[in-house]
Amino acid sequence: MNILVTGGAGYIGSHTCVQLLGAGHDIVILDNFCNSQADVISRVEKITGKKVKLYVGDIRDKKVLEKIFCENQVDAVIHFAGLKSVSESVKNPLTYFDNNVAGTVALCQAMQKFNVRRLIFSSSATVYGNSSEAPYDESMPTGNVCNPYGRTKYFIEEILKDIFAADPGWNITILRYFNPIGAHDSSLLGEEPCGVPNNIMPYISQVAAKKLPLLTVFGNDYDTPDGTCIRDYIHVVDLANGHLKALEKMCDSGNGLNIYNLGTGKGYSVLELISAFEKASGQKINYKIGARRAGDLPIVFADTKKAEKELGFRAKFGIEKMCTDTWNWQKNN
Ligand code: NAD
Ligand code: UD1
């Protein structure tokens, strides 16, 4: 199949492009490089030995979208393009609603116009908000989200449900990611945050590489075994493979709107993650215990049964490989 991958130069998008090409699909990438580097494309080509068709442009730009759909027979769209910093979204909510929500609306309008109605969307476990407790399953309520970034994901999910209700000819899969970490084991692809990272894994690996002096653990007084927060970390290559499974299911089983968690179902505390990283890298992580971060939930992990049963998806890689691959990427880049 020919897949349009928006945000295909980004962290999760680039790993998914590698898996798509490896599975024999063709891809067209649309990215404006607002949070990625152009050389990612040649790295994807180097890993796969295949050529990638790239359009440099914005998902909000109707002209670019129309050009892509006119010039390519697109069978399905995997939509990663979006801004993802929680702290930035609190400062500039309109930028986030414009880029993520209006961008998705523009994309869906173009898809509708060109009769391309298969869409896989990158959502987040953040949509579960704080109304339920882990393990989170897909039938739990969503929406009680505490920041604008998370609300863009929630609003987009609701928009997609409305699009499907109005026209059941659409085939839409919403994937709710838990905490993607790790890197491609070639060390050619990985997460490259601009500025000081917000997320824990790039922070830890930059402390290990002595690019940052000290990690602050946000709170050790939670009601968890060691007092630090628990998250469901998933290797980015496993996550990428989840998209392939979703694509296969979408093409095999007709129209529908489906929602799946992509996680491992197992949680690790912040201290456990630090210790796993120290073991994998042989580096000591300099850290101190600090105050809680506003909005953090104590325990977040996925119920993975639905993805296992309906997609045949199960994460393969454990925390050791997630840490080793992150460290190799950090050292080599
Ligand atoms: P990323 O920032 O590495 O990749 C996003 C890509 O989209 C970048 O290459 C960026 O340049 C591009 N982009 C952004 N806005 C664009 C626009 N208007 N037009 C064209 N290109 C645009 O992020 P990622 O970690 O790969 O995340 C991919 C998707 O998954 C995002 O939608 C994100 O919100 C979602 N997600 C990520 C995580 C995570 O922890 N990384 C968790 C849950 C959901
Ligand atoms: C965060 C976002 C979530 C987003 C996800 C992926 C918040 C509240 N949530 O999830 O919306 O989808 O990133 O982008 O921001 N930690 C530290 N020290 C640090 C950084 C993090 O102790 O310097 C802890 C956090 O308290 C948390 C865990 O590490 O318990 C993971 O944090 P992070 O990587 O930011 O992911 P989430 O908070 O789960």
Tab-separated table of N, CA, C and O in Angstrom, residues 47-147:
chain	number	residue	atom	x	y	z
A	47	ILE	N	18.782	2.950	6.422
A	47	ILE	CA	18.402	1.726	7.150
A	47	ILE	C	17.660	0.759	6.235
A	47	ILE	O	17.883	-0.445	6.269
A	48	THR	N	16.775	1.311	5.413
A	48	THR	CA	15.879	0.433	4.654
A	48	THR	C	16.387	0.138	3.240
A	48	THR	O	15.889	-0.791	2.590
A	49	GLY	N	17.310	0.955	2.744
A	49	GLY	CA	17.765	0.798	1.355
A	49	GLY	C	16.680	1.196	0.359
A	49	GLY	O	16.734	0.819	-0.814
A	50	LYS	N	15.683	1.968	0.823
A	50	LYS	CA	14.598	2.377	-0.084
A	50	LYS	C	14.484	3.897	-0.150
A	50	LYS	O	14.876	4.583	0.794
A	51	LYS	N	13.934	4.395	-1.240
A	51	LYS	CA	13.758	5.836	-1.407
A	51	LYS	C	12.469	6.291	-0.735
A	51	LYS	O	11.476	5.587	-0.733
A	52	VAL	N	12.530	7.479	-0.191
A	52	VAL	CA	11.350	8.037	0.477
A	52	VAL	C	10.902	9.271	-0.291
A	52	VAL	O	11.727	10.091	-0.673
A	53	LYS	N	9.609	9.375	-0.514
A	53	LYS	CA	9.097	10.572	-1.176
A	53	LYS	C	8.716	11.584	-0.101
A	53	LYS	O	7.928	11.263	0.803
A	54	LEU	N	9.282	12.781	-0.195
A	54	LEU	CA	9.089	13.776	0.872
A	54	LEU	C	8.429	15.048	0.338
A	54	LEU	O	8.822	15.559	-0.710
A	55	TYR	N	7.439	15.539	1.073
A	55	TYR	CA	6.907	16.877	0.835
A	55	TYR	C	7.194	17.697	2.088
A	55	TYR	O	6.781	17.308	3.187
A	56	VAL	N	7.918	18.792	1.906
A	56	VAL	CA	8.176	19.668	3.050
A	56	VAL	C	7.023	20.673	3.090
A	56	VAL	O	6.851	21.472	2.169
A	57	GLY	N	6.210	20.589	4.120
A	57	GLY	CA	5.054	21.487	4.190
A	57	GLY	C	4.274	21.233	5.453
A	57	GLY	O	4.608	20.351	6.257
A	58	ASP	N	3.213	22.030	5.591
A	58	ASP	CA	2.435	22.039	6.827
A	58	ASP	C	1.085	21.354	6.604
A	58	ASP	O	0.464	21.554	5.555
A	59	ILE	N	0.641	20.581	7.583
A	59	ILE	CA	-0.656	19.901	7.425
A	59	ILE	C	-1.824	20.900	7.356
A	59	ILE	O	-2.912	20.542	6.923
A	60	ARG	N	-1.570	22.136	7.774
A	60	ARG	CA	-2.652	23.134	7.699
A	60	ARG	C	-2.721	23.788	6.321
A	60	ARG	O	-3.627	24.582	6.061
A	61	ASP	N	-1.771	23.462	5.454
A	61	ASP	CA	-1.691	24.103	4.143
A	61	ASP	C	-2.482	23.270	3.116
A	61	ASP	O	-2.016	22.234	2.638
A	62	LYS	N	-3.657	23.769	2.771
A	62	LYS	CA	-4.563	23.018	1.876
A	62	LYS	C	-3.909	22.727	0.528
A	62	LYS	O	-4.106	21.672	-0.057
A	63	LYS	N	-3.119	23.721	0.033
A	63	LYS	CA	-2.495	23.558	-1.302
A	63	LYS	C	-1.535	22.369	-1.299
A	63	LYS	O	-1.532	21.571	-2.235
A	64	VAL	N	-0.737	22.276	-0.250
A	64	VAL	CA	0.218	21.163	-0.165
A	64	VAL	C	-0.531	19.836	-0.078
A	64	VAL	O	-0.181	18.854	-0.739
A	65	LEU	N	-1.589	19.805	0.732
A	65	LEU	CA	-2.350	18.559	0.878
A	65	LEU	C	-2.939	18.143	-0.467
A	65	LEU	O	-2.864	16.975	-0.867
A	66	GLU	N	-3.512	19.108	-1.178
A	66	GLU	CA	-4.139	18.779	-2.472
A	66	GLU	C	-3.094	18.291	-3.470
A	66	GLU	O	-3.332	17.345	-4.218
A	67	LYS	N	-1.932	18.922	-3.439
A	67	LYS	CA	-0.839	18.504	-4.339
A	67	LYS	C	-0.470	17.037	-4.036
A	67	LYS	O	-0.347	16.225	-4.959
A	68	ILE	N	-0.352	16.722	-2.764
A	68	ILE	CA	0.029	15.349	-2.402
A	68	ILE	C	-1.025	14.346	-2.886
A	68	ILE	O	-0.700	13.332	-3.502
A	69	PHE	N	-2.302	14.666	-2.614
A	69	PHE	CA	-3.348	13.709	-3.004
A	69	PHE	C	-3.522	13.649	-4.520
A	69	PHE	O	-3.942	12.631	-5.054
A	70	CYS	N	-3.215	14.753	-5.221
A	70	CYS	CA	-3.282	14.712	-6.693
A	70	CYS	C	-2.137	13.889	-7.268
A	70	CYS	O	-2.311	13.159	-8.245
A	71	GLU	N	-0.966	14.034	-6.678
A	71	GLU	CA	0.225	13.412	-7.270
A	71	GLU	C	0.446	11.967	-6.827
A	71	GLU	O	1.305	11.281	-7.367
A	72	ASN	N	-0.281	11.524	-5.791
A	72	ASN	CA	-0.049	10.175	-5.264
A	72	ASN	C	-1.368	9.456	-5.050
A	72	ASN	O	-2.346	10.057	-4.606
A	73	GLN	N	-1.366	8.176	-5.348
A	73	GLN	CA	-2.531	7.338	-5.044
A	73	GLN	C	-2.366	6.882	-3.583
A	73	GLN	O	-1.691	5.897	-3.314
A	74	VAL	N	-2.958	7.628	-2.648
A	74	VAL	CA	-2.754	7.316	-1.221
A	74	VAL	C	-3.829	6.336	-0.751
A	74	VAL	O	-5.023	6.573	-0.952
A	75	ASP	N	-3.409	5.231	-0.149
A	75	ASP	CA	-4.377	4.242	0.346
A	75	ASP	C	-4.796	4.519	1.786
A	75	ASP	O	-5.902	4.182	2.191
A	76	ALA	N	-3.872	5.053	2.585
A	76	ALA	CA	-4.186	5.319	3.994
A	76	ALA	C	-3.239	6.397	4.514
A	76	ALA	O	-2.159	6.607	3.952
A	77	VAL	N	-3.667	7.049	5.590
A	77	VAL	CA	-2.847	8.108	6.200
A	77	VAL	C	-2.542	7.720	7.643
A	77	VAL	O	-3.447	7.316	8.382
A	78	ILE	N	-1.268	7.818	8.009
A	78	ILE	CA	-0.904	7.696	9.432
A	78	ILE	C	-0.490	9.096	9.880
A	78	ILE	O	0.452	9.682	9.333
A	79	HIS	N	-1.219	9.611	10.847
A	79	HIS	CA	-1.114	11.045	11.176
A	79	HIS	C	-0.405	11.268	12.514
A	79	HIS	O	-1.024	11.217	13.572
A	80	PHE	N	0.924	11.532	12.401
A	80	PHE	CA	1.734	11.814	13.590
A	80	PHE	C	1.918	13.314	13.811
A	80	PHE	O	2.263	13.716	14.926
A	81	ALA	N	1.797	14.118	12.739
A	81	ALA	CA	2.200	15.524	12.851
A	81	ALA	C	1.443	16.217	13.967
A	81	ALA	O	0.216	16.199	14.003
A	82	GLY	N	2.192	16.824	14.866
A	82	GLY	CA	1.562	17.541	15.966
A	82	GLY	C	2.641	18.061	16.887
A	82	GLY	O	3.778	17.599	16.845
A	83	LEU	N	2.260	19.029	17.709
A	83	LEU	CA	3.177	19.543	18.728
A	83	LEU	C	2.903	18.770	20.007
A	83	LEU	O	1.762	18.419	20.289
A	84	LYS	N	3.969	18.538	20.840
A	84	LYS	CA	3.767	17.577	21.930
A	84	LYS	C	4.304	18.002	23.302
A	84	LYS	O	4.387	17.170	24.196
A	85	SER	N	4.650	19.282	23.434
A	85	SER	CA	5.191	19.675	24.744
A	85	SER	C	4.070	20.183	25.652
A	85	SER	O	3.383	21.162	25.333
A	86	VAL	N	3.909	19.526	26.787
A	86	VAL	CA	2.860	19.929	27.731
A	86	VAL	C	3.118	21.353	28.223
A	86	VAL	O	2.222	22.211	28.203
A	87	SER	N	4.365	21.645	28.620
A	87	SER	CA	4.660	22.956	29.214
A	87	SER	C	4.452	24.078	28.184
A	87	SER	O	3.872	25.125	28.483
A	88	GLU	N	4.892	23.823	26.928
A	88	GLU	CA	4.707	24.827	25.874
A	88	GLU	C	3.212	25.050	25.615
A	88	GLU	O	2.766	26.168	25.368
A	89	SER	N	2.424	23.977	25.696
A	89	SER	CA	0.987	24.103	25.407
A	89	SER	C	0.275	24.931	26.472
A	89	SER	O	-0.730	25.584	26.198
A	90	VAL	N	0.819	24.915	27.697
A	90	VAL	CA	0.217	25.723	28.767
A	90	VAL	C	0.498	27.200	28.487
A	90	VAL	O	-0.371	28.055	28.683
A	91	LYS	N	1.696	27.474	27.958
A	91	LYS	CA	2.065	28.880	27.660
A	91	LYS	C	1.379	29.387	26.394
A	91	LYS	O	0.994	30.540	26.304
A	92	ASN	N	1.266	28.518	25.379
A	92	ASN	CA	0.725	28.937	24.067
A	92	ASN	C	-0.395	28.008	23.620
A	92	ASN	O	-0.256	27.299	22.617
A	93	PRO	N	-1.523	28.017	24.322
A	93	PRO	CA	-2.569	27.058	23.960
A	93	PRO	C	-3.071	27.222	22.527
A	93	PRO	O	-3.327	26.234	21.847
A	94	LEU	N	-3.150	28.497	22.049
A	94	LEU	CA	-3.708	28.688	20.707
A	94	LEU	C	-2.818	28.058	19.642
A	94	LEU	O	-3.321	27.498	18.658
A	95	THR	N	-1.518	28.116	19.844
A	95	THR	CA	-0.592	27.481	18.894
A	95	THR	C	-0.900	25.988	18.824
A	95	THR	O	-0.891	25.386	17.745
A	96	TYR	N	-1.182	25.391	19.977
A	96	TYR	CA	-1.450	23.948	20.021
A	96	TYR	C	-2.794	23.604	19.388
A	96	TYR	O	-2.910	22.635	18.646
A	97	PHE	N	-3.817	24.419	19.674
A	97	PHE	CA	-5.124	24.121	19.072
A	97	PHE	C	-5.065	24.326	17.561
A	97	PHE	O	-5.657	23.568	16.796
A	98	ASP	N	-4.323	25.354	17.129
A	98	ASP	CA	-4.214	25.611	15.694
A	98	ASP	C	-3.455	24.465	15.011
A	98	ASP	O	-3.943	23.863	14.050
A	99	ASN	N	-2.273	24.159	15.525
A	99	ASN	CA	-1.444	23.143	14.855
A	99	ASN	C	-2.106	21.760	14.913
A	99	ASN	O	-2.264	21.086	13.893
A	100	ASN	N	-2.480	21.347	16.107
A	100	ASN	CA	-2.937	19.957	16.265
A	100	ASN	C	-4.390	19.779	15.822
A	100	ASN	O	-4.689	18.881	15.032
A	101	VAL	N	-5.274	20.643	16.326
A	101	VAL	CA	-6.707	20.434	16.041
A	101	VAL	C	-7.038	20.937	14.632
A	101	VAL	O	-7.548	20.168	13.795
A	102	ALA	N	-6.718	22.209	14.344
A	102	ALA	CA	-7.033	22.735	13.001
A	102	ALA	C	-6.252	21.955	11.934
A	102	ALA	O	-6.772	21.707	10.840
A	103	GLY	N	-5.028	21.545	12.264
A	103	GLY	CA	-4.228	20.759	11.318
A	103	GLY	C	-4.913	19.445	10.980
A	103	GLY	O	-4.955	19.027	9.819
A	104	THR	N	-5.460	18.792	11.988
A	104	THR	CA	-6.139	17.509	11.738
A	104	THR	C	-7.420	17.726	10.924
A	104	THR	O	-7.748	16.930	10.037
A	105	VAL	N	-8.123	18.817	11.211
A	105	VAL	CA	-9.349	19.112	10.445
A	105	VAL	C	-8.984	19.333	8.967
A	105	VAL	O	-9.631	18.773	8.068
A	106	ALA	N	-7.922	20.108	8.722
A	106	ALA	CA	-7.508	20.365	7.329
A	106	ALA	C	-7.132	19.051	6.632
A	106	ALA	O	-7.509	18.816	5.478
A	107	LEU	N	-6.434	18.197	7.348
A	107	LEU	CA	-6.029	16.909	6.772
A	107	LEU	C	-7.262	16.069	6.421
A	107	LEU	O	-7.372	15.509	5.325
A	108	CYS	N	-8.202	15.995	7.358
A	108	CYS	CA	-9.407	15.177	7.111
A	108	CYS	C	-10.250	15.758	5.972
A	108	CYS	O	-10.848	15.008	5.196
A	109	GLN	N	-10.284	17.094	5.873
A	109	GLN	CA	-11.038	17.704	4.757
A	109	GLN	C	-10.423	17.290	3.420
A	109	GLN	O	-11.146	16.932	2.484
A	110	ALA	N	-9.101	17.323	3.352
A	110	ALA	CA	-8.440	16.936	2.099
A	110	ALA	C	-8.672	15.453	1.823
A	110	ALA	O	-8.927	15.051	0.680
A	111	MET	N	-8.609	14.635	2.875
A	111	MET	CA	-8.839	13.196	2.686
A	111	MET	C	-10.241	12.956	2.134
A	111	MET	O	-10.449	12.169	1.217
A	112	GLN	N	-11.211	13.663	2.725
A	112	GLN	CA	-12.599	13.503	2.288
A	112	GLN	C	-12.748	13.906	0.813
A	112	GLN	O	-13.362	13.194	0.017
A	113	LYS	N	-12.124	15.022	0.464
A	113	LYS	CA	-12.220	15.520	-0.910
A	113	LYS	C	-11.665	14.503	-1.907
A	113	LYS	O	-12.207	14.330	-2.989
A	114	PHE	N	-10.577	13.842	-1.527
A	114	PHE	CA	-9.939	12.896	-2.448
A	114	PHE	C	-10.347	11.449	-2.172
A	114	PHE	O	-9.744	10.518	-2.676
A	115	ASN	N	-11.368	11.323	-1.351
A	115	ASN	CA	-11.935	10.006	-1.057
A	115	ASN	C	-10.904	9.014	-0.499
A	115	ASN	O	-10.902	7.841	-0.857
A	116	VAL	N	-10.037	9.517	0.350
A	116	VAL	CA	-9.103	8.649	1.090
A	116	VAL	C	-9.653	8.623	2.514
A	116	VAL	O	-9.624	9.630	3.207
A	117	ARG	N	-10.195	7.487	2.909
A	117	ARG	CA	-10.901	7.507	4.198
A	117	ARG	C	-10.375	6.467	5.192
A	117	ARG	O	-11.132	5.942	6.000
A	118	ARG	N	-9.074	6.191	5.087
A	118	ARG	CA	-8.440	5.338	6.097
A	118	ARG	C	-7.425	6.185	6.870
A	118	ARG	O	-6.470	6.699	6.272
A	119	LEU	N	-7.625	6.284	8.169
A	119	LEU	CA	-6.774	7.165	8.985
A	119	LEU	C	-6.371	6.485	10.290
A	119	LEU	O	-7.216	5.925	10.999
A	120	ILE	N	-5.077	6.548	10.591
A	120	ILE	CA	-4.584	6.105	11.913
A	120	ILE	C	-4.066	7.344	12.623
A	120	ILE	O	-3.237	8.088	12.073
A	121	PHE	N	-4.558	7.583	13.825
A	121	PHE	CA	-4.223	8.820	14.536
A	121	PHE	C	-3.456	8.549	15.827
A	121	PHE	O	-3.826	7.687	16.617
A	122	SER	N	-2.403	9.349	16.045
A	122	SER	CA	-1.564	9.282	17.253
A	122	SER	C	-2.233	9.987	18.412
A	122	SER	O	-2.133	11.206	18.548
A	123	SER	N	-2.892	9.227	19.268
A	123	SER	CA	-3.431	9.844	20.475
A	123	SER	C	-2.540	9.466	21.647
A	123	SER	O	-1.419	8.965	21.468
A	124	SER	N	-3.007	9.729	22.836
A	124	SER	CA	-2.141	9.554	24.008
A	124	SER	C	-2.954	9.030	25.178
A	124	SER	O	-4.148	9.339	25.309
A	125	ALA	N	-2.280	8.307	26.064
A	125	ALA	CA	-2.923	7.845	27.295
A	125	ALA	C	-3.387	9.022	28.152
A	125	ALA	O	-4.220	8.855	29.039
A	126	THR	N	-2.859	10.189	27.847
A	126	THR	CA	-3.251	11.384	28.604
A	126	THR	C	-4.763	11.654	28.517
A	126	THR	O	-5.330	12.275	29.415
A	127	VAL	N	-5.440	11.141	27.455
A	127	VAL	CA	-6.887	11.406	27.318
A	127	VAL	C	-7.707	10.761	28.439
A	127	VAL	O	-8.843	11.159	28.691
A	128	TYR	N	-7.133	9.761	29.138
A	128	TYR	CA	-7.879	9.145	30.247
A	128	TYR	C	-8.005	10.102	31.432
A	128	TYR	O	-8.839	9.892	32.313
A	129	GLY	N	-7.146	11.143	31.442
A	129	GLY	CA	-7.230	12.138	32.513
A	129	GLY	C	-7.133	11.498	33.876
A	129	GLY	O	-6.450	10.478	34.053
A	130	ASN	N	-7.833	12.098	34.841
A	130	ASN	CA	-7.694	11.573	36.207
A	130	ASN	C	-8.989	10.963	36.730
A	130	ASN	O	-9.185	10.846	37.927
A	131	SER	N	-9.898	10.570	35.794
A	131	SER	CA	-11.170	10.039	36.314
A	131	SER	C	-11.152	8.547	36.626
A	131	SER	O	-12.039	8.067	37.308
A	132	SER	N	-10.166	7.808	36.126
A	132	SER	CA	-10.115	6.372	36.408
A	132	SER	C	-8.724	6.011	36.923
A	132	SER	O	-7.840	6.857	36.971
A	133	GLU	N	-8.575	4.733	37.257
A	133	GLU	CA	-7.265	4.289	37.753
A	133	GLU	C	-6.701	3.186	36.871
A	133	GLU	O	-7.443	2.445	36.240
A	134	ALA	N	-5.364	3.053	36.882
A	134	ALA	CA	-4.694	2.021	36.079
A	134	ALA	C	-5.071	0.627	36.589
A	134	ALA	O	-5.303	0.471	37.787
A	135	PRO	N	-5.097	-0.382	35.715
A	135	PRO	CA	-4.825	-0.308	34.282
A	135	PRO	C	-5.970	0.352	33.507
A	135	PRO	O	-7.138	0.081	33.772
A	136	TYR	N	-5.573	1.197	32.544
A	136	TYR	CA	-6.563	1.910	31.738
A	136	TYR	C	-7.016	1.039	30.579
A	136	TYR	O	-6.175	0.523	29.837
A	137	ASP	N	-8.333	0.866	30.441
A	137	ASP	CA	-8.792	0.173	29.230
A	137	ASP	C	-9.591	1.135	28.375
A	137	ASP	O	-10.053	2.176	28.842
A	138	GLU	N	-9.736	0.763	27.116
A	138	GLU	CA	-10.229	1.689	26.108
A	138	GLU	C	-11.671	2.122	26.348
A	138	GLU	O	-12.134	3.116	25.769
A	139	SER	N	-12.414	1.381	27.204
A	139	SER	CA	-13.812	1.768	27.419
A	139	SER	C	-13.946	2.792	28.544
A	139	SER	O	-15.034	3.290	28.809
A	140	MET	N	-12.854	3.114	29.208
A	140	MET	CA	-12.937	4.067	30.324
A	140	MET	C	-13.213	5.481	29.816
A	140	MET	O	-12.869	5.812	28.681
A	141	PRO	N	-13.825	6.312	30.675
A	141	PRO	CA	-14.139	7.681	30.225
A	141	PRO	C	-12.872	8.477	29.896
A	141	PRO	O	-11.820	8.231	30.478
A	142	THR	N	-13.006	9.412	28.963
A	142	THR	CA	-11.879	10.272	28.604
A	142	THR	C	-12.311	11.725	28.783
A	142	THR	O	-13.501	12.009	28.908
A	143	GLY	N	-11.324	12.605	28.795
A	143	GLY	CA	-11.666	14.023	28.712
A	143	GLY	C	-11.281	14.867	29.898
A	143	GLY	O	-11.155	16.076	29.768
A	144	ASN	N	-11.080	14.243	31.059
A	144	ASN	CA	-10.760	15.069	32.216
A	144	ASN	C	-9.262	15.373	32.225
A	144	ASN	O	-8.542	15.004	33.138
A	145	VAL	N	-8.834	16.055	31.175
A	145	VAL	CA	-7.403	16.231	30.924
A	145	VAL	C	-6.955	17.573	31.491
A	145	VAL	O	-7.704	18.542	31.440
A	146	CYS	N	-5.709	17.624	32.032
A	146	CYS	CA	-5.354	18.826	32.780
A	146	CYS	C	-4.445	19.805	32.048
A	146	CYS	O	-3.953	20.739	32.647
A	147	ASN	N	-4.220	19.620	30.739
A	147	ASN	CA	-3.389	20.615	30.034
A	147	ASN	C	-3.841	20.707	28.569
A	147	ASN	O	-4.448	19.785	28.040
